[in-house]
Amino acid sequence: MAHKASKYQRHLAQIIAAAGLCLLVAGVFYWQRAMGQRHRTSDLNNRIASINQTGLEIADPQQLKELVEKANQQNLYLPEVEYALLYRQWLQAVTLFDELRDTLDNPYLAERAHASAADFHANLMQLRDALAESLADNPNLPLNWQWRFHNLKGNTAVLLAYSVLYHEKDGRKGAKFLTDALDDYKIAIRQVDKVSLSSFERALPRWNLELIVAVGEYRRLGLSEIPPADISRVQEQLQTYIPEAPGFSPGAPAETRVEK
């Protein structure tokens, strides 16, 4: 009996020792993993701080993409970096828009204008999809960033309205994009009012919203389609009053007053 008890105690001691060793190994593993995560997070924060010193808007796109990839590896979402990338795409779209306007004014560049319009529309659709995806995939995105994404998405929809009116002469699509723009601007206004004390920030989506409504593009667009006879007129108005990401519009003086 004593021999069996002693054997049982040895087996029990071995099991306890093995369990302790497993716990020790697991503890070391998780400690190393936590330290690695901490180091990666610290490195990520340092890189963001370094880029912030020069400004996210003018940072190297490749650096921003690398930050997004590293954040994804850590299951993190960096709205400021994501927004900076999308903002750069917006600036590229505005540049292409300016080039498109130049070609439209030159009858000898009709073929080039057609190709530019196709690229312009494709880039805008990609940007709009990316903005919609960022909002849909991050429902807990802070309101301080949500309103910026909605404002930029609204601006993109305005450019898309211009694009389909010029490229496709499609009044129904044009009205749909303008409706989308108004919806995004209204959401942005509600959100920025909740989180920002800056009168400048609170005015941005309002400026963009009123620039559309005031010049008459949307005065009758409770309708689902821009009448064919009005397409050229609306296109010309949009060409003048395209909103920039921060507000205001290229080609329109800062002292422009909206109709009430």
PDB file of N, CA and C in Angstrom, residues 101-203:
ATOM      1  N   ARG A 101     -11.149  70.745 -67.027  1.00  0.00           N
ATOM      2  CA  ARG A 101     -11.751  72.021 -67.404  1.00  0.00           C
ATOM      3  C   ARG A 101     -10.954  72.702 -68.518  1.00  0.00           C
ATOM      4  N   ASP A 102      -9.631  72.589 -68.441  1.00  0.00           N
ATOM      5  CA  ASP A 102      -8.790  73.201 -69.474  1.00  0.00           C
ATOM      6  C   ASP A 102      -9.025  72.551 -70.834  1.00  0.00           C
ATOM      7  N   THR A 103      -9.163  71.226 -70.834  1.00  0.00           N
ATOM      8  CA  THR A 103      -9.384  70.540 -72.109  1.00  0.00           C
ATOM      9  C   THR A 103     -10.776  70.817 -72.657  1.00  0.00           C
ATOM     10  N   LEU A 104     -11.749  71.006 -71.761  1.00  0.00           N
ATOM     11  CA  LEU A 104     -13.106  71.303 -72.217  1.00  0.00           C
ATOM     12  C   LEU A 104     -13.166  72.642 -72.940  1.00  0.00           C
ATOM     13  N   ASP A 105     -12.279  73.544 -72.561  1.00  0.00           N
ATOM     14  CA  ASP A 105     -12.267  74.872 -73.185  1.00  0.00           C
ATOM     15  C   ASP A 105     -11.562  74.883 -74.530  1.00  0.00           C
ATOM     16  N   ASN A 106     -10.954  73.764 -74.889  1.00  0.00           N
ATOM     17  CA  ASN A 106     -10.186  73.697 -76.141  1.00  0.00           C
ATOM     18  C   ASN A 106     -10.810  72.657 -77.073  1.00  0.00           C
ATOM     19  N   PRO A 107     -11.458  73.077 -78.153  1.00  0.00           N
ATOM     20  CA  PRO A 107     -12.126  72.115 -79.042  1.00  0.00           C
ATOM     21  C   PRO A 107     -11.155  71.153 -79.725  1.00  0.00           C
ATOM     22  N   TYR A 108      -9.884  71.490 -79.764  1.00  0.00           N
ATOM     23  CA  TYR A 108      -8.901  70.618 -80.415  1.00  0.00           C
ATOM     24  C   TYR A 108      -8.446  69.476 -79.503  1.00  0.00           C
ATOM     25  N   LEU A 109      -8.893  69.511 -78.259  1.00  0.00           N
ATOM     26  CA  LEU A 109      -8.486  68.475 -77.310  1.00  0.00           C
ATOM     27  C   LEU A 109      -9.658  67.582 -76.910  1.00  0.00           C
ATOM     28  N   ALA A 110     -10.632  67.462 -77.802  1.00  0.00           N
ATOM     29  CA  ALA A 110     -11.844  66.702 -77.478  1.00  0.00           C
ATOM     30  C   ALA A 110     -11.532  65.253 -77.132  1.00  0.00           C
ATOM     31  N   GLU A 111     -10.630  64.638 -77.891  1.00  0.00           N
ATOM     32  CA  GLU A 111     -10.314  63.226 -77.646  1.00  0.00           C
ATOM     33  C   GLU A 111      -9.631  63.068 -76.285  1.00  0.00           C
ATOM     34  N   ARG A 112      -8.717  63.973 -75.998  1.00  0.00           N
ATOM     35  CA  ARG A 112      -8.038  63.932 -74.713  1.00  0.00           C
ATOM     36  C   ARG A 112      -9.027  64.167 -73.574  1.00  0.00           C
ATOM     37  N   ALA A 113      -9.984  65.065 -73.781  1.00  0.00           N
ATOM     38  CA  ALA A 113     -10.982  65.354 -72.760  1.00  0.00           C
ATOM     39  C   ALA A 113     -11.815  64.115 -72.448  1.00  0.00           C
ATOM     40  N   HIS A 114     -12.143  63.353 -73.470  1.00  0.00           N
ATOM     41  CA  HIS A 114     -12.938  62.141 -73.275  1.00  0.00           C
ATOM     42  C   HIS A 114     -12.183  61.143 -72.397  1.00  0.00           C
ATOM     43  N   ALA A 115     -10.884  60.950 -72.682  1.00  0.00           N
ATOM     44  CA  ALA A 115     -10.085  60.013 -71.886  1.00  0.00           C
ATOM     45  C   ALA A 115      -9.911  60.525 -70.460  1.00  0.00           C
ATOM     46  N   SER A 116      -9.687  61.840 -70.322  1.00  0.00           N
ATOM     47  CA  SER A 116      -9.518  62.421 -68.992  1.00  0.00           C
ATOM     48  C   SER A 116     -10.797  62.283 -68.163  1.00  0.00           C
ATOM     49  N   ALA A 117     -11.945  62.461 -68.809  1.00  0.00           N
ATOM     50  CA  ALA A 117     -13.219  62.346 -68.104  1.00  0.00           C
ATOM     51  C   ALA A 117     -13.437  60.924 -67.595  1.00  0.00           C
ATOM     52  N   ALA A 118     -13.032  59.939 -68.389  1.00  0.00           N
ATOM     53  CA  ALA A 118     -13.188  58.543 -67.975  1.00  0.00           C
ATOM     54  C   ALA A 118     -12.305  58.245 -66.760  1.00  0.00           C
ATOM     55  N   ASP A 119     -11.052  58.717 -66.797  1.00  0.00           N
ATOM     56  CA  ASP A 119     -10.139  58.518 -65.661  1.00  0.00           C
ATOM     57  C   ASP A 119     -10.662  59.254 -64.423  1.00  0.00           C
ATOM     58  N   PHE A 120     -11.136  60.447 -64.653  1.00  0.00           N
ATOM     59  CA  PHE A 120     -11.675  61.288 -63.580  1.00  0.00           C
ATOM     60  C   PHE A 120     -12.803  60.561 -62.859  1.00  0.00           C
ATOM     61  N   HIS A 121     -13.740  60.021 -63.623  1.00  0.00           N
ATOM     62  CA  HIS A 121     -14.891  59.334 -63.043  1.00  0.00           C
ATOM     63  C   HIS A 121     -14.452  58.068 -62.307  1.00  0.00           C
ATOM     64  N   ALA A 122     -13.556  57.291 -62.898  1.00  0.00           N
ATOM     65  CA  ALA A 122     -13.106  56.046 -62.270  1.00  0.00           C
ATOM     66  C   ALA A 122     -12.400  56.323 -60.942  1.00  0.00           C
ATOM     67  N   ASN A 123     -11.551  57.342 -60.912  1.00  0.00           N
ATOM     68  CA  ASN A 123     -10.844  57.684 -59.679  1.00  0.00           C
ATOM     69  C   ASN A 123     -11.814  58.141 -58.585  1.00  0.00           C
ATOM     70  N   LEU A 124     -12.824  58.901 -58.997  1.00  0.00           N
ATOM     71  CA  LEU A 124     -13.811  59.376 -58.021  1.00  0.00           C
ATOM     72  C   LEU A 124     -14.634  58.229 -57.447  1.00  0.00           C
ATOM     73  N   MET A 125     -15.030  57.286 -58.289  1.00  0.00           N
ATOM     74  CA  MET A 125     -15.798  56.142 -57.808  1.00  0.00           C
ATOM     75  C   MET A 125     -14.967  55.331 -56.814  1.00  0.00           C
ATOM     76  N   GLN A 126     -13.692  55.177 -57.104  1.00  0.00           N
ATOM     77  CA  GLN A 126     -12.807  54.443 -56.193  1.00  0.00           C
ATOM     78  C   GLN A 126     -12.697  55.172 -54.855  1.00  0.00           C
ATOM     79  N   LEU A 127     -12.561  56.491 -54.908  1.00  0.00           N
ATOM     80  CA  LEU A 127     -12.471  57.281 -53.682  1.00  0.00           C
ATOM     81  C   LEU A 127     -13.773  57.201 -52.886  1.00  0.00           C
ATOM     82  N   ARG A 128     -14.891  57.332 -53.566  1.00  0.00           N
ATOM     83  CA  ARG A 128     -16.185  57.275 -52.882  1.00  0.00           C
ATOM     84  C   ARG A 128     -16.396  55.912 -52.217  1.00  0.00           C
ATOM     85  N   ASP A 129     -16.035  54.844 -52.910  1.00  0.00           N
ATOM     86  CA  ASP A 129     -16.166  53.505 -52.337  1.00  0.00           C
ATOM     87  C   ASP A 129     -15.272  53.345 -51.107  1.00  0.00           C
ATOM     88  N   ALA A 130     -14.063  53.905 -51.183  1.00  0.00           N
ATOM     89  CA  ALA A 130     -13.131  53.798 -50.055  1.00  0.00           C
ATOM     90  C   ALA A 130     -13.662  54.550 -48.839  1.00  0.00           C
ATOM     91  N   LEU A 131     -14.247  55.715 -49.064  1.00  0.00           N
ATOM     92  CA  LEU A 131     -14.827  56.487 -47.964  1.00  0.00           C
ATOM     93  C   LEU A 131     -16.016  55.755 -47.345  1.00  0.00           C
ATOM     94  N   ALA A 132     -16.874  55.214 -48.203  1.00  0.00           N
ATOM     95  CA  ALA A 132     -18.039  54.468 -47.710  1.00  0.00           C
ATOM     96  C   ALA A 132     -17.592  53.238 -46.923  1.00  0.00           C
ATOM     97  N   GLU A 133     -16.546  52.566 -47.407  1.00  0.00           N
ATOM     98  CA  GLU A 133     -16.046  51.378 -46.727  1.00  0.00           C
ATOM     99  C   GLU A 133     -15.451  51.738 -45.361  1.00  0.00           C
ATOM    100  N   SER A 134     -14.715  52.843 -45.294  1.00  0.00           N
ATOM    101  CA  SER A 134     -14.137  53.268 -44.020  1.00  0.00           C
ATOM    102  C   SER A 134     -15.225  53.540 -42.987  1.00  0.00           C
ATOM    103  N   LEU A 135     -16.301  54.171 -43.413  1.00  0.00           N
ATOM    104  CA  LEU A 135     -17.404  54.466 -42.499  1.00  0.00           C
ATOM    105  C   LEU A 135     -18.153  53.200 -42.098  1.00  0.00           C
ATOM    106  N   ALA A 136     -18.384  52.313 -43.066  1.00  0.00           N
ATOM    107  CA  ALA A 136     -19.149  51.090 -42.786  1.00  0.00           C
ATOM    108  C   ALA A 136     -18.360  50.115 -41.905  1.00  0.00           C
ATOM    109  N   ASP A 137     -17.053  50.032 -42.126  1.00  0.00           N
ATOM    110  CA  ASP A 137     -16.226  49.070 -41.397  1.00  0.00           C
ATOM    111  C   ASP A 137     -15.841  49.553 -40.003  1.00  0.00           C
ATOM    112  N   ASN A 138     -16.104  50.817 -39.719  1.00  0.00           N
ATOM    113  CA  ASN A 138     -15.703  51.372 -38.419  1.00  0.00           C
ATOM    114  C   ASN A 138     -16.868  52.141 -37.792  1.00  0.00           C
ATOM    115  N   PRO A 139     -17.910  51.403 -37.381  1.00  0.00           N
ATOM    116  CA  PRO A 139     -19.107  52.072 -36.838  1.00  0.00           C
ATOM    117  C   PRO A 139     -18.826  52.841 -35.558  1.00  0.00           C
ATOM    118  N   ASN A 140     -17.739  52.485 -34.862  1.00  0.00           N
ATOM    119  CA  ASN A 140     -17.397  53.181 -33.619  1.00  0.00           C
ATOM    120  C   ASN A 140     -16.372  54.287 -33.842  1.00  0.00           C
ATOM    121  N   LEU A 141     -16.196  54.672 -35.083  1.00  0.00           N
ATOM    122  CA  LEU A 141     -15.290  55.766 -35.395  1.00  0.00           C
ATOM    123  C   LEU A 141     -15.737  57.022 -34.641  1.00  0.00           C
ATOM    124  N   PRO A 142     -14.814  57.692 -33.946  1.00  0.00           N
ATOM    125  CA  PRO A 142     -15.201  58.903 -33.200  1.00  0.00           C
ATOM    126  C   PRO A 142     -15.866  59.935 -34.113  1.00  0.00           C
ATOM    127  N   LEU A 143     -16.850  60.630 -33.577  1.00  0.00           N
ATOM    128  CA  LEU A 143     -17.569  61.633 -34.365  1.00  0.00           C
ATOM    129  C   LEU A 143     -16.628  62.697 -34.912  1.00  0.00           C
ATOM    130  N   ASN A 144     -15.546  62.947 -34.184  1.00  0.00           N
ATOM    131  CA  ASN A 144     -14.587  63.941 -34.640  1.00  0.00           C
ATOM    132  C   ASN A 144     -13.976  63.585 -35.982  1.00  0.00           C
ATOM    133  N   TRP A 145     -13.994  62.286 -36.292  1.00  0.00           N
ATOM    134  CA  TRP A 145     -13.507  61.848 -37.600  1.00  0.00           C
ATOM    135  C   TRP A 145     -14.648  61.498 -38.548  1.00  0.00           C
ATOM    136  N   GLN A 146     -15.760  61.032 -38.002  1.00  0.00           N
ATOM    137  CA  GLN A 146     -16.891  60.686 -38.870  1.00  0.00           C
ATOM    138  C   GLN A 146     -17.336  61.871 -39.724  1.00  0.00           C
ATOM    139  N   TRP A 147     -17.423  63.046 -39.123  1.00  0.00           N
ATOM    140  CA  TRP A 147     -17.924  64.185 -39.889  1.00  0.00           C
ATOM    141  C   TRP A 147     -16.961  64.549 -41.013  1.00  0.00           C
ATOM    142  N   ARG A 148     -15.668  64.367 -40.790  1.00  0.00           N
ATOM    143  CA  ARG A 148     -14.684  64.663 -41.836  1.00  0.00           C
ATOM    144  C   ARG A 148     -14.838  63.702 -43.015  1.00  0.00           C
ATOM    145  N   PHE A 149     -15.050  62.412 -42.696  1.00  0.00           N
ATOM    146  CA  PHE A 149     -15.232  61.428 -43.754  1.00  0.00           C
ATOM    147  C   PHE A 149     -16.509  61.718 -44.536  1.00  0.00           C
ATOM    148  N   HIS A 150     -17.586  62.072 -43.827  1.00  0.00           N
ATOM    149  CA  HIS A 150     -18.847  62.371 -44.521  1.00  0.00           C
ATOM    150  C   HIS A 150     -18.718  63.637 -45.375  1.00  0.00           C
ATOM    151  N   ASN A 151     -18.032  64.639 -44.870  1.00  0.00           N
ATOM    152  CA  ASN A 151     -17.843  65.868 -45.632  1.00  0.00           C
ATOM    153  C   ASN A 151     -17.069  65.587 -46.917  1.00  0.00           C
ATOM    154  N   LEU A 152     -16.011  64.785 -46.807  1.00  0.00           N
ATOM    155  CA  LEU A 152     -15.204  64.447 -47.977  1.00  0.00           C
ATOM    156  C   LEU A 152     -15.998  63.565 -48.944  1.00  0.00           C
ATOM    157  N   LYS A 153     -16.803  62.668 -48.399  1.00  0.00           N
ATOM    158  CA  LYS A 153     -17.638  61.812 -49.243  1.00  0.00           C
ATOM    159  C   LYS A 153     -18.672  62.656 -49.994  1.00  0.00           C
ATOM    160  N   GLY A 154     -19.225  63.677 -49.327  1.00  0.00           N
ATOM    161  CA  GLY A 154     -20.157  64.576 -49.999  1.00  0.00           C
ATOM    162  C   GLY A 154     -19.480  65.333 -51.132  1.00  0.00           C
ATOM    163  N   ASN A 155     -18.267  65.819 -50.880  1.00  0.00           N
ATOM    164  CA  ASN A 155     -17.532  66.528 -51.930  1.00  0.00           C
ATOM    165  C   ASN A 155     -17.293  65.631 -53.142  1.00  0.00           C
ATOM    166  N   THR A 156     -16.962  64.371 -52.850  1.00  0.00           N
ATOM    167  CA  THR A 156     -16.723  63.419 -53.937  1.00  0.00           C
ATOM    168  C   THR A 156     -17.985  63.188 -54.750  1.00  0.00           C
ATOM    169  N   ALA A 157     -19.134  63.134 -54.072  1.00  0.00           N
ATOM    170  CA  ALA A 157     -20.406  62.938 -54.773  1.00  0.00           C
ATOM    171  C   ALA A 157     -20.725  64.124 -55.677  1.00  0.00           C
ATOM    172  N   VAL A 158     -20.356  65.347 -55.238  1.00  0.00           N
ATOM    173  CA  VAL A 158     -20.590  66.517 -56.087  1.00  0.00           C
ATOM    174  C   VAL A 158     -19.762  66.420 -57.365  1.00  0.00           C
ATOM    175  N   LEU A 159     -18.513  66.032 -57.217  1.00  0.00           N
ATOM    176  CA  LEU A 159     -17.675  65.865 -58.407  1.00  0.00           C
ATOM    177  C   LEU A 159     -18.204  64.759 -59.310  1.00  0.00           C
ATOM    178  N   LEU A 160     -18.747  63.707 -58.707  1.00  0.00           N
ATOM    179  CA  LEU A 160     -19.320  62.627 -59.507  1.00  0.00           C
ATOM    180  C   LEU A 160     -20.553  63.101 -60.264  1.00  0.00           C
ATOM    181  N   ALA A 161     -21.348  63.963 -59.637  1.00  0.00           N
ATOM    182  CA  ALA A 161     -22.505  64.527 -60.331  1.00  0.00           C
ATOM    183  C   ALA A 161     -22.051  65.282 -61.571  1.00  0.00           C
ATOM    184  N   TYR A 162     -21.010  66.083 -61.411  1.00  0.00           N
ATOM    185  CA  TYR A 162     -20.452  66.810 -62.558  1.00  0.00           C
ATOM    186  C   TYR A 162     -19.982  65.825 -63.620  1.00  0.00           C
ATOM    187  N   SER A 163     -19.309  64.759 -63.168  1.00  0.00           N
ATOM    188  CA  SER A 163     -18.732  63.793 -64.096  1.00  0.00           C
ATOM    189  C   SER A 163     -19.799  63.122 -64.956  1.00  0.00           C
ATOM    190  N   VAL A 164     -20.893  62.658 -64.329  1.00  0.00           N
ATOM    191  CA  VAL A 164     -21.900  61.942 -65.117  1.00  0.00           C
ATOM    192  C   VAL A 164     -22.682  62.903 -66.013  1.00  0.00           C
ATOM    193  N   LEU A 165     -22.831  64.157 -65.580  1.00  0.00           N
ATOM    194  CA  LEU A 165     -23.528  65.122 -66.432  1.00  0.00           C
ATOM    195  C   LEU A 165     -22.699  65.445 -67.666  1.00  0.00           C
ATOM    196  N   TYR A 166     -21.395  65.530 -67.484  1.00  0.00           N
ATOM    197  CA  TYR A 166     -20.538  65.816 -68.630  1.00  0.00           C
ATOM    198  C   TYR A 166     -20.322  64.573 -69.495  1.00  0.00           C
ATOM    199  N   HIS A 167     -19.935  63.478 -68.844  1.00  0.00           N
ATOM    200  CA  HIS A 167     -19.466  62.299 -69.573  1.00  0.00           C
ATOM    201  C   HIS A 167     -20.614  61.457 -70.118  1.00  0.00           C
ATOM    202  N   GLU A 168     -21.700  61.349 -69.332  1.00  0.00           N
ATOM    203  CA  GLU A 168     -22.790  60.461 -69.728  1.00  0.00           C
ATOM    204  C   GLU A 168     -24.083  61.199 -70.067  1.00  0.00           C
ATOM    205  N   LYS A 169     -24.142  62.487 -69.753  1.00  0.00           N
ATOM    206  CA  LYS A 169     -25.371  63.267 -69.955  1.00  0.00           C
ATOM    207  C   LYS A 169     -26.552  62.586 -69.279  1.00  0.00           C
ATOM    208  N   ASP A 170     -26.278  62.047 -68.083  1.00  0.00           N
ATOM    209  CA  ASP A 170     -27.290  61.266 -67.363  1.00  0.00           C
ATOM    210  C   ASP A 170     -27.846  62.099 -66.207  1.00  0.00           C
ATOM    211  N   GLY A 171     -29.038  62.691 -66.421  1.00  0.00           N
ATOM    212  CA  GLY A 171     -29.641  63.525 -65.396  1.00  0.00           C
ATOM    213  C   GLY A 171     -30.072  62.749 -64.170  1.00  0.00           C
ATOM    214  N   ARG A 172     -30.463  61.497 -64.340  1.00  0.00           N
ATOM    215  CA  ARG A 172     -30.900  60.694 -63.193  1.00  0.00           C
ATOM    216  C   ARG A 172     -29.722  60.406 -62.261  1.00  0.00           C
ATOM    217  N   LYS A 173     -28.583  59.991 -62.832  1.00  0.00           N
ATOM    218  CA  LYS A 173     -27.405  59.725 -62.005  1.00  0.00           C
ATOM    219  C   LYS A 173     -26.899  61.009 -61.354  1.00  0.00           C
ATOM    220  N   GLY A 174     -26.942  62.109 -62.131  1.00  0.00           N
ATOM    221  CA  GLY A 174     -26.489  63.373 -61.577  1.00  0.00           C
ATOM    222  C   GLY A 174     -27.299  63.777 -60.364  1.00  0.00           C
ATOM    223  N   ALA A 175     -28.625  63.623 -60.444  1.00  0.00           N
ATOM    224  CA  ALA A 175     -29.493  63.957 -59.311  1.00  0.00           C
ATOM    225  C   ALA A 175     -29.226  63.035 -58.125  1.00  0.00           C
ATOM    226  N   LYS A 176     -28.959  61.762 -58.420  1.00  0.00           N
ATOM    227  CA  LYS A 176     -28.688  60.804 -57.343  1.00  0.00           C
ATOM    228  C   LYS A 176     -27.412  61.183 -56.596  1.00  0.00           C
ATOM    229  N   PHE A 177     -26.370  61.548 -57.314  1.00  0.00           N
ATOM    230  CA  PHE A 177     -25.121  61.914 -56.648  1.00  0.00           C
ATOM    231  C   PHE A 177     -25.286  63.198 -55.831  1.00  0.00           C
ATOM    232  N   LEU A 178     -26.061  64.145 -56.340  1.00  0.00           N
ATOM    233  CA  LEU A 178     -26.291  65.373 -55.583  1.00  0.00           C
ATOM    234  C   LEU A 178     -27.114  65.090 -54.325  1.00  0.00           C
ATOM    235  N   THR A 179     -28.063  64.169 -54.435  1.00  0.00           N
ATOM    236  CA  THR A 179     -28.830  63.763 -53.258  1.00  0.00           C
ATOM    237  C   THR A 179     -27.906  63.137 -52.216  1.00  0.00           C
ATOM    238  N   ASP A 180     -27.001  62.267 -52.685  1.00  0.00           N
ATOM    239  CA  ASP A 180     -26.032  61.648 -51.772  1.00  0.00           C
ATOM    240  C   ASP A 180     -25.164  62.704 -51.102  1.00  0.00           C
ATOM    241  N   ALA A 181     -24.737  63.709 -51.875  1.00  0.00           N
ATOM    242  CA  ALA A 181     -23.897  64.776 -51.318  1.00  0.00           C
ATOM    243  C   ALA A 181     -24.636  65.524 -50.212  1.00  0.00           C
ATOM    244  N   LEU A 182     -25.889  65.864 -50.465  1.00  0.00           N
ATOM    245  CA  LEU A 182     -26.658  66.576 -49.451  1.00  0.00           C
ATOM    246  C   LEU A 182     -26.824  65.737 -48.186  1.00  0.00           C
ATOM    247  N   ASP A 183     -27.076  64.453 -48.355  1.00  0.00           N
ATOM    248  CA  ASP A 183     -27.224  63.569 -47.194  1.00  0.00           C
ATOM    249  C   ASP A 183     -25.942  63.543 -46.361  1.00  0.00           C
ATOM    250  N   ASP A 184     -24.801  63.426 -47.040  1.00  0.00           N
ATOM    251  CA  ASP A 184     -23.528  63.382 -46.321  1.00  0.00           C
ATOM    252  C   ASP A 184     -23.238  64.702 -45.622  1.00  0.00           C
ATOM    253  N   TYR A 185     -23.524  65.811 -46.287  1.00  0.00           N
ATOM    254  CA  TYR A 185     -23.293  67.112 -45.663  1.00  0.00           C
ATOM    255  C   TYR A 185     -24.180  67.304 -44.429  1.00  0.00           C
ATOM    256  N   LYS A 186     -25.434  66.873 -44.521  1.00  0.00           N
ATOM    257  CA  LYS A 186     -26.341  67.013 -43.377  1.00  0.00           C
ATOM    258  C   LYS A 186     -25.856  66.171 -42.195  1.00  0.00           C
ATOM    259  N   ILE A 187     -25.391  64.955 -42.484  1.00  0.00           N
ATOM    260  CA  ILE A 187     -24.841  64.107 -41.414  1.00  0.00           C
ATOM    261  C   ILE A 187     -23.610  64.772 -40.813  1.00  0.00           C
ATOM    262  N   ALA A 188     -22.728  65.279 -41.674  1.00  0.00           N
ATOM    263  CA  ALA A 188     -21.513  65.935 -41.192  1.00  0.00           C
ATOM    264  C   ALA A 188     -21.842  67.127 -40.307  1.00  0.00           C
ATOM    265  N   ILE A 189     -22.866  67.890 -40.673  1.00  0.00           N
ATOM    266  CA  ILE A 189     -23.264  69.058 -39.874  1.00  0.00           C
ATOM    267  C   ILE A 189     -23.732  68.623 -38.486  1.00  0.00           C
ATOM    268  N   ARG A 190     -24.585  67.591 -38.436  1.00  0.00           N
ATOM    269  CA  ARG A 190     -25.075  67.113 -37.132  1.00  0.00           C
ATOM    270  C   ARG A 190     -23.921  66.620 -36.260  1.00  0.00           C
ATOM    271  N   GLN A 191     -22.977  65.922 -36.884  1.00  0.00           N
ATOM    272  CA  GLN A 191     -21.881  65.342 -36.112  1.00  0.00           C
ATOM    273  C   GLN A 191     -20.896  66.401 -35.623  1.00  0.00           C
ATOM    274  N   VAL A 192     -20.515  67.312 -36.503  1.00  0.00           N
ATOM    275  CA  VAL A 192     -19.527  68.318 -36.097  1.00  0.00           C
ATOM    276  C   VAL A 192     -20.103  69.234 -35.029  1.00  0.00           C
ATOM    277  N   ASP A 193     -21.409  69.456 -35.053  1.00  0.00           N
ATOM    278  CA  ASP A 193     -22.036  70.293 -34.032  1.00  0.00           C
ATOM    279  C   ASP A 193     -21.934  69.654 -32.647  1.00  0.00           C
ATOM    280  N   LYS A 194     -21.831  68.333 -32.606  1.00  0.00           N
ATOM    281  CA  LYS A 194     -21.769  67.632 -31.317  1.00  0.00           C
ATOM    282  C   LYS A 194     -20.360  67.602 -30.730  1.00  0.00           C
ATOM    283  N   VAL A 195     -19.334  67.692 -31.573  1.00  0.00           N
ATOM    284  CA  VAL A 195     -17.979  67.428 -31.086  1.00  0.00           C
ATOM    285  C   VAL A 195     -17.015  68.594 -31.221  1.00  0.00           C
ATOM    286  N   SER A 196     -17.347  69.608 -31.989  1.00  0.00           N
ATOM    287  CA  SER A 196     -16.385  70.676 -32.233  1.00  0.00           C
ATOM    288  C   SER A 196     -16.894  72.021 -31.722  1.00  0.00           C
ATOM    289  N   LEU A 197     -15.994  72.734 -31.060  1.00  0.00           N
ATOM    290  CA  LEU A 197     -16.298  74.090 -30.624  1.00  0.00           C
ATOM    291  C   LEU A 197     -15.727  75.120 -31.599  1.00  0.00           C
ATOM    292  N   SER A 198     -15.051  74.620 -32.625  1.00  0.00           N
ATOM    293  CA  SER A 198     -14.442  75.504 -33.618  1.00  0.00           C
ATOM    294  C   SER A 198     -15.503  75.994 -34.602  1.00  0.00           C
ATOM    295  N   SER A 199     -15.680  77.303 -34.672  1.00  0.00           N
ATOM    296  CA  SER A 199     -16.655  77.852 -35.613  1.00  0.00           C
ATOM    297  C   SER A 199     -16.231  77.563 -37.053  1.00  0.00           C
ATOM    298  N   PHE A 200     -14.929  77.485 -37.284  1.00  0.00           N
ATOM    299  CA  PHE A 200     -14.434  77.181 -38.628  1.00  0.00           C
ATOM    300  C   PHE A 200     -14.830  75.771 -39.043  1.00  0.00           C
ATOM    301  N   GLU A 201     -14.580  74.790 -38.162  1.00  0.00           N
ATOM    302  CA  GLU A 201     -14.922  73.409 -38.490  1.00  0.00           C
ATOM    303  C   GLU A 201     -16.430  73.243 -38.650  1.00  0.00           C
ATOM    304  N   ARG A 202     -17.196  73.875 -37.782  1.00  0.00           N
ATOM    305  CA  ARG A 202     -18.652  73.737 -37.859  1.00  0.00           C
ATOM    306  C   ARG A 202     -19.201  74.346 -39.142  1.00  0.00           C
ATOM    307  N   ALA A 203     -18.461  75.315 -39.711  1.00  0.00           N
ATOM    308  CA  ALA A 203     -18.932  75.970 -40.933  1.00  0.00           C
ATOM    309  C   ALA A 203     -18.616  75.175 -42.199  1.00  0.00           C
TER     310      ALA A 203
END
